[in-house]
Structures are given as structure tokens and as C-alpha cells.
């Protein structure tokens, strides 16, 4: 039996992980969860899965869950979160809190030398220079569950060596506005931007997919996860979301991983060891499969170039990019910013903040706060 600690249990990735655990209750046990403030969903998970440990970040939500479940171990402080993550009984930590908020727990899990299944791409983008060397030093195993990165992981040889890789193609669905030029996206509403054609996801990543910022975050994520130069990665639009990424080797072979778009597939893969973890899934109908590919839109090349620059610069550059985007997405979802202005907030904030090389979580938090304040000022100045 493997004990799983699921951080971000009340979210969309949380749902998929819980479904995989439910289908494999003879080998996977939900040992603990962490959530933000969704008490209704947290309560339902506690009733259905009886996890031993429950961490709730929001204090009002914590009080409510504590009084509803007086016999359960309900936690709230940073020390309690650290103790839970470091608990010897925890075999696997799933890092699926959204945004920079997930970094604290990702760092704790890596520092504790755990097997860390990482969905929280923002923590890699914001702190890859700290997170990846720390994983090496502490013997933590980072396994990606972001579908593209999990696909690359599956297409690499068993020892995960990248020596013979000549190219990696990261596929992108293109989101809900595929083939619509950026110049026509000025007055898009949050409701339209949230309607992803292939995936059902949390609101933040849905907007990131609509702007294609998600693919740029994923480029930076891939550069850190696989420790390769950005020049080796191509971004290619593949509207059907069937091929999740492709690895080309120096002998001319290209290996891809395919499935219908369903996050349970990469999650089950990341949870498997010698044997695969079985799940119910919709088979691909190969006799009727039509796959197409097209170039990453040229009107988003400024964004892609910035992500490539960040891959090469490292330090705090990913943190600033991520913080500006998080604030811009939040403002867009609150109807305070136009869709197309999300890009302006990213570019302007990035230009305003001097880059540095943070070495610890305190400095990362300070820089993140600074970048968020600057992004808010930018929004004020352009709206
Ligand atoms: P959701 O918005 O659906 O869920 C976010 C989760 O994070 C919720 O459980 C939320 O808790 C929790 N959370 C937010 N803030 C805090 C906090 N300060 N402390 C503790 N918990 C917190 O997001 P998704 O599931 O869509 O995405 C999660 C991560 O996975 C993101 O980084 C995303 O980029 C990545 N990802 C998601 C994919 C998807 O298909 N959804 C695909 C690939 C990657 P609560 O709701 O209780 O407040
Ligand atoms: Mg992805």
C-alpha cells in the first residue's frame, strides 16, 4: 500500500488524483490532504476517503472543518504542514496547489526527499534554480504530471538520460481561440476564455491556456525538469490534444505518447512503478483518428521569446513572469482587465523589476510580493 499526501485535493487535479486512488484502493491510500478554503469539497473528501491528516490553509475554513470533524487530525500552521509532508509514512506527495502558493509545500516535499508528483508548474517556473538542485541534493524524485511533461518523461529511456535527444516537441491545443488572431481577442469575456475545447481544468490554468501563457510556462518547466537548453524545445499546435509531446532522437526516431485528453492518464503513469496503475479510460479510435499540427502563432512570438529568454537567464526571471501573469489573470477574471492586456501586464512588469538570484524561500516570497505589487501598479496605469 502506498500512502499518498494530496496537496490541492479540492481542485481539478485533486479530483483526477482522487479518482485514480479510488480505482486502486487495494494499492493506493489517501493518507492526507491539503486544501485552501473549499470546505464543502474538503468535507466530502474526508467523508469518502477518511484521510488521517487534513491541512487547511484558510483560517476560517480550518475552524469550520475542525468543528465538523472533531475526531480528525486537522492542521493549519506551517510547522504542521512541514511535519505532515516530512512524515515517514508518506510515500508520495502530489503537489497540485495552484500558483506560487504551491511553492512552499513543493519545497518542503523536495527538502524531505520524497517522491514528488508535480502538477504545480508555477513552483518550477518561479524557483527552478532552487528546486531542482535541492531535489538532487536530497534524493527527492520529481515526476511530472503536467500531461506534456509526463509524456516526455514516458518517451525518455528508463534511466531518463537525455544524451541522445535531438529535439523535444511540446504540443499545445491552442485553447478556445485557436486560429483567432490576437488583434481580434481584445474584448473576450472570462466566460468565453474559460471554455477550453479539450480539457476541464481550474480557472487559472484555463485562462493560461487561452492566452498561450500556459505553453510558455511549460517551456520553462520543461527546461528545468529535463535540464536541457531551450533551443531543443519546439512549441507546436496540435488541436486534438491526443499527442501530448514528442521526443526525437539523434538516430532520427521520434517517440510520442498518446491518449485522449484526460489527466488521470499522466497521473496513473506517475503513480506506477514496475507495474502500471490501471484506470478506466476511453480508448483511442485509431481507424478514425485525424491528427493535425500547425505552427505556434507568430502573433505570440514576443511571449515565446520572453519565455526562451527566461530559460536562459534563470534566477528570479521566471518568478517575475509568473507573478505578473497570476495578477493579470486574477484581474481579468474579475473583469478589471481586458484579455489582450494580460500580455501588457506581463511585459511591463518584467521590464520594471530588476532581476536577481534568490537563494531561499524568504527572498522568493519577498520578490514575489514585490512583483505582484508592481503588476497591480501596471494594471492601474493601463485601465
Ligand atoms: P484548481 O483551481 O482547480 O485547484 C487549486 C487547488 O489549490 C485547490 O485545491 C485549492 O484549494 C488549492 N489552493 C489554492 N491556494 C492554496 C493555498 N494558499 N494553500 C493551500 N491550497 C491552496 O487548479 P488545478 O487543479 O486546475 O491546477 C492545480 C495545478 O496543477 C496548477 O499549478 C496547474 O497549472 C496545474 N495543472 C493543472 C492541470 C489541470 O488539468 N487542471 C493540468 C496540468 C497542470 P481550495 O479550492 O480549497 O481553496
Ligand atoms: Mg500541460
XYZ file of C-alpha atoms in Angstrom, residues 32-352:
321
model
C -3.504 13.159 3.909
C -4.809 16.173 2.040
C -4.122 19.899 1.868
C -6.681 22.421 0.684
C -7.182 26.177 0.624
C -10.715 27.200 1.556
C -13.241 24.938 -0.166
C -14.854 23.453 2.944
C -17.672 21.709 1.067
C -15.288 19.733 -1.117
C -12.839 19.099 1.722
C -15.686 17.709 3.855
C -16.826 15.416 1.023
C -13.261 14.081 0.588
C -12.944 13.474 4.339
C -16.257 11.556 4.343
C -15.416 9.493 1.236
C -11.732 8.736 1.819
C -11.157 9.203 5.576
C -7.634 10.635 5.211
C -5.800 10.624 8.541
C -4.433 14.165 8.194
C -6.100 17.264 6.822
C -4.304 20.571 6.318
C -6.495 23.625 5.635
C -4.686 26.874 4.750
C -7.534 29.350 5.199
C -8.177 30.013 8.886
C -11.982 30.381 8.671
C -12.177 27.175 6.607
C -9.870 25.450 9.107
C -12.157 26.439 12.012
C -15.212 25.108 10.195
C -13.608 21.782 9.239
C -12.172 21.399 12.759
C -15.618 21.773 14.320
C -17.260 19.469 11.749
C -14.659 16.719 12.218
C -13.597 16.904 15.906
C -12.032 13.418 15.835
C -9.827 14.079 12.809
C -6.282 15.483 12.754
C -6.932 18.951 11.271
C -3.865 21.138 10.724
C -3.221 24.755 9.831
C 0.240 26.068 10.778
C 3.342 25.964 8.541
C 5.048 23.701 11.100
C 2.138 21.243 10.971
C 2.284 21.236 7.175
C 6.032 20.593 7.296
C 5.582 17.763 9.822
C 2.877 16.187 7.673
C 4.943 16.388 4.468
C 8.028 15.010 6.243
C 6.049 12.188 7.940
C 7.858 8.878 7.330
C 4.575 7.204 6.463
C 4.092 9.481 3.419
C 5.399 7.658 0.324
C 4.278 10.110 -2.354
C 3.444 13.811 -2.285
C 1.240 15.181 -5.067
C 1.908 18.907 -5.485
C -1.285 20.286 -7.068
C -1.884 23.614 -5.339
C -2.355 26.317 -7.963
C 0.121 29.147 -8.468
C 3.055 30.471 -6.457
C 1.066 29.490 -3.330
C 2.114 25.893 -4.038
C 5.838 26.637 -3.807
C 6.074 26.447 -0.013
C 4.774 22.864 0.055
C 6.697 21.818 -3.091
C 9.932 22.949 -1.419
C 9.035 21.138 1.811
C 8.360 17.902 -0.086
C 11.591 18.117 -2.087
C 13.565 19.016 1.030
C 12.106 15.925 2.765
C 13.489 13.792 -0.091
C 10.047 12.488 -1.105
C 8.739 11.185 -4.395
C 7.016 14.358 -5.598
C 4.419 14.213 -8.348
C 4.347 17.773 -9.566
C 1.407 19.477 -11.280
C 2.180 22.880 -9.755
C 4.255 24.152 -12.699
C 4.376 27.679 -11.235
C 6.696 26.497 -8.439
C 9.179 25.153 -11.009
C 8.934 28.324 -13.115
C 9.367 30.617 -10.098
C 12.035 28.615 -8.262
C 13.519 26.064 -10.659
C 17.068 27.176 -9.826
C 16.460 26.246 -6.184
C 14.010 23.354 -6.503
C 15.917 21.183 -8.982
C 19.365 21.251 -7.260
C 17.611 20.710 -3.904
C 15.903 17.594 -5.285
C 19.286 16.263 -6.373
C 20.903 17.031 -3.010
C 18.057 15.488 -1.001
C 17.440 12.486 -3.264
C 13.882 13.602 -3.989
C 12.363 12.214 -7.161
C 10.350 14.776 -9.136
C 7.843 13.150 -11.504
C 5.828 15.468 -13.745
C 2.083 15.048 -14.097
C 1.561 18.022 -16.392
C 0.474 15.987 -19.431
C 3.177 17.235 -21.844
C 5.995 16.743 -19.353
C 4.694 13.365 -18.290
C 4.620 12.437 -21.992
C 8.269 13.500 -22.405
C 9.121 11.557 -19.239
C 7.488 8.458 -20.737
C 9.263 8.901 -24.095
C 12.720 9.102 -22.482
C 14.736 5.934 -21.848
C 14.334 4.157 -18.484
C 17.328 5.980 -16.943
C 15.806 9.308 -18.130
C 19.047 10.189 -19.901
C 18.685 12.967 -22.469
C 22.110 12.477 -24.096
C 20.670 11.121 -27.351
C 17.792 13.602 -27.608
C 17.949 15.919 -30.612
C 14.568 17.678 -30.234
C 11.529 17.750 -27.958
C 8.199 18.928 -29.341
C 5.827 20.263 -26.704
C 2.316 20.179 -28.116
C -0.358 22.797 -27.382
C -4.080 22.556 -28.088
C -4.221 26.250 -28.994
C -7.013 26.761 -26.452
C -10.501 28.124 -27.141
C -9.267 30.830 -29.552
C -7.301 28.672 -31.946
C -6.903 30.421 -35.322
C -8.249 33.735 -33.986
C -5.525 36.388 -34.247
C -4.526 38.231 -31.091
C -5.774 41.502 -32.612
C -9.338 40.109 -32.519
C -9.172 38.986 -28.879
C -9.494 42.389 -27.243
C -12.960 42.055 -25.794
C -13.072 38.377 -24.896
C -15.062 37.706 -21.724
C -13.790 35.486 -18.878
C -16.726 33.125 -19.573
C -15.553 32.554 -23.168
C -11.898 32.273 -22.184
C -12.746 29.622 -19.569
C -14.326 27.315 -22.179
C -11.449 25.008 -23.112
C -12.283 22.726 -26.055
C -10.447 19.592 -24.789
C -9.652 19.855 -21.078
C -11.654 20.630 -17.940
C -9.327 22.463 -15.583
C -9.193 25.067 -12.817
C -9.855 28.679 -13.838
C -6.258 29.947 -13.667
C -4.778 27.337 -15.994
C -7.807 27.639 -18.307
C -7.027 31.339 -18.842
C -3.321 30.488 -19.240
C -4.317 28.045 -21.982
C -6.439 30.689 -23.713
C -3.585 33.246 -23.710
C -0.980 30.518 -24.520
C 0.964 31.703 -21.468
C 0.475 28.121 -20.245
C 2.684 26.822 -23.061
C 5.359 29.362 -22.178
C 5.212 28.343 -18.512
C 5.517 24.751 -19.750
C 8.574 25.566 -21.848
C 10.300 26.956 -18.750
C 9.021 23.984 -16.703
C 10.477 21.553 -19.276
C 13.827 23.338 -19.387
C 14.191 22.790 -15.634
C 12.689 19.295 -15.417
C 14.843 17.849 -18.186
C 17.840 20.171 -17.757
C 18.099 20.942 -21.465
C 18.740 24.107 -23.432
C 15.556 25.849 -24.605
C 16.769 25.538 -28.201
C 15.988 21.822 -28.018
C 12.289 22.506 -27.408
C 9.767 23.379 -30.108
C 6.222 24.513 -29.371
C 3.721 23.126 -31.878
C -0.065 23.498 -32.004
C -1.925 20.181 -32.081
C -5.653 20.975 -31.718
C -6.849 17.447 -30.890
C -4.696 17.079 -27.721
C -4.020 13.399 -28.455
C -0.237 13.505 -28.838
C 0.948 15.014 -25.569
C 4.549 15.585 -26.677
C 7.225 14.057 -28.902
C 10.888 13.232 -28.294
C 13.144 12.975 -31.347
C 16.460 11.117 -31.006
C 19.756 11.588 -32.851
C 19.076 8.381 -34.850
C 16.016 10.029 -36.435
C 13.336 8.241 -34.399
C 10.509 10.301 -32.916
C 8.650 8.782 -29.954
C 5.340 10.199 -28.789
C 2.872 9.446 -26.020
C -0.825 9.424 -26.942
C -4.146 9.271 -25.132
C -7.468 11.039 -25.142
C -7.172 14.247 -23.101
C -7.709 13.001 -19.539
C -5.424 13.980 -16.651
C -5.984 10.593 -14.988
C -3.669 9.081 -17.624
C -0.483 11.009 -16.696
C -1.418 10.751 -13.002
C -1.759 6.956 -13.208
C 1.541 6.808 -15.080
C 3.305 8.918 -12.464
C 1.912 6.682 -9.712
C 3.065 3.476 -11.371
C 6.399 1.789 -10.633
C 7.278 -1.625 -12.067
C 3.586 -2.311 -12.781
C 1.173 0.136 -14.406
C -1.686 1.584 -12.356
C -4.932 0.586 -14.118
C -7.746 3.106 -14.708
C -10.961 3.217 -16.732
C -10.305 5.247 -19.895
C -11.766 5.926 -23.322
C -9.752 4.086 -25.956
C -8.424 5.973 -28.950
C -10.298 5.060 -32.110
C -7.259 4.837 -34.403
C -9.261 3.930 -37.521
C -10.974 7.330 -37.347
C -8.221 9.416 -35.823
C -7.343 12.664 -37.603
C -4.331 14.427 -36.164
C -3.168 17.850 -37.292
C -0.329 20.185 -36.379
C 0.431 23.830 -37.032
C 2.967 26.457 -36.062
C 2.807 28.241 -32.721
C 1.061 31.542 -33.662
C 3.522 34.204 -34.787
C 1.493 36.938 -33.036
C 2.512 35.256 -29.756
C 6.230 35.126 -30.645
C 7.044 38.023 -28.283
C 5.653 35.888 -25.458
C 7.525 32.795 -26.595
C 10.754 34.788 -26.944
C 10.361 36.117 -23.414
C 9.897 32.548 -22.103
C 13.031 31.487 -24.008
C 14.949 34.429 -22.529
C 13.793 33.320 -19.055
C 15.013 29.769 -19.754
C 18.457 31.204 -20.439
C 18.512 33.845 -17.687
C 17.124 31.817 -14.759
C 17.331 33.458 -11.326
C 14.247 35.497 -10.487
C 13.129 35.973 -14.106
C 10.604 33.106 -14.043
C 9.259 34.301 -10.704
C 8.571 37.801 -12.083
C 6.946 36.425 -15.253
C 4.768 34.120 -13.174
C 3.778 36.743 -10.595
C 2.792 39.279 -13.281
C 0.733 36.626 -15.048
C -1.016 35.494 -11.846
C -2.054 39.076 -11.042
C -3.125 39.735 -14.643
C -5.226 36.549 -14.786
C -6.864 37.377 -11.451
C -7.735 40.891 -12.703
C -9.049 39.522 -15.992
C -11.272 37.009 -14.153
C -12.579 39.904 -12.011
C -13.397 41.894 -15.171
C -10.777 44.539 -14.294
C -8.522 43.871 -17.272
C -9.045 43.095 -20.948
C -7.856 39.763 -22.290
C -5.204 41.334 -24.535
C -3.923 43.476 -21.646
C -2.750 40.326 -19.824
C 0.275 40.373 -22.147
C 0.952 44.087 -21.485
C 0.971 43.471 -17.729
C 3.496 40.652 -18.151
C 5.835 42.617 -20.464
C 5.689 45.875 -18.488
C 6.138 44.247 -15.073
C 9.019 42.197 -16.425
C 10.727 45.369 -17.693
C 10.228 47.178 -14.373
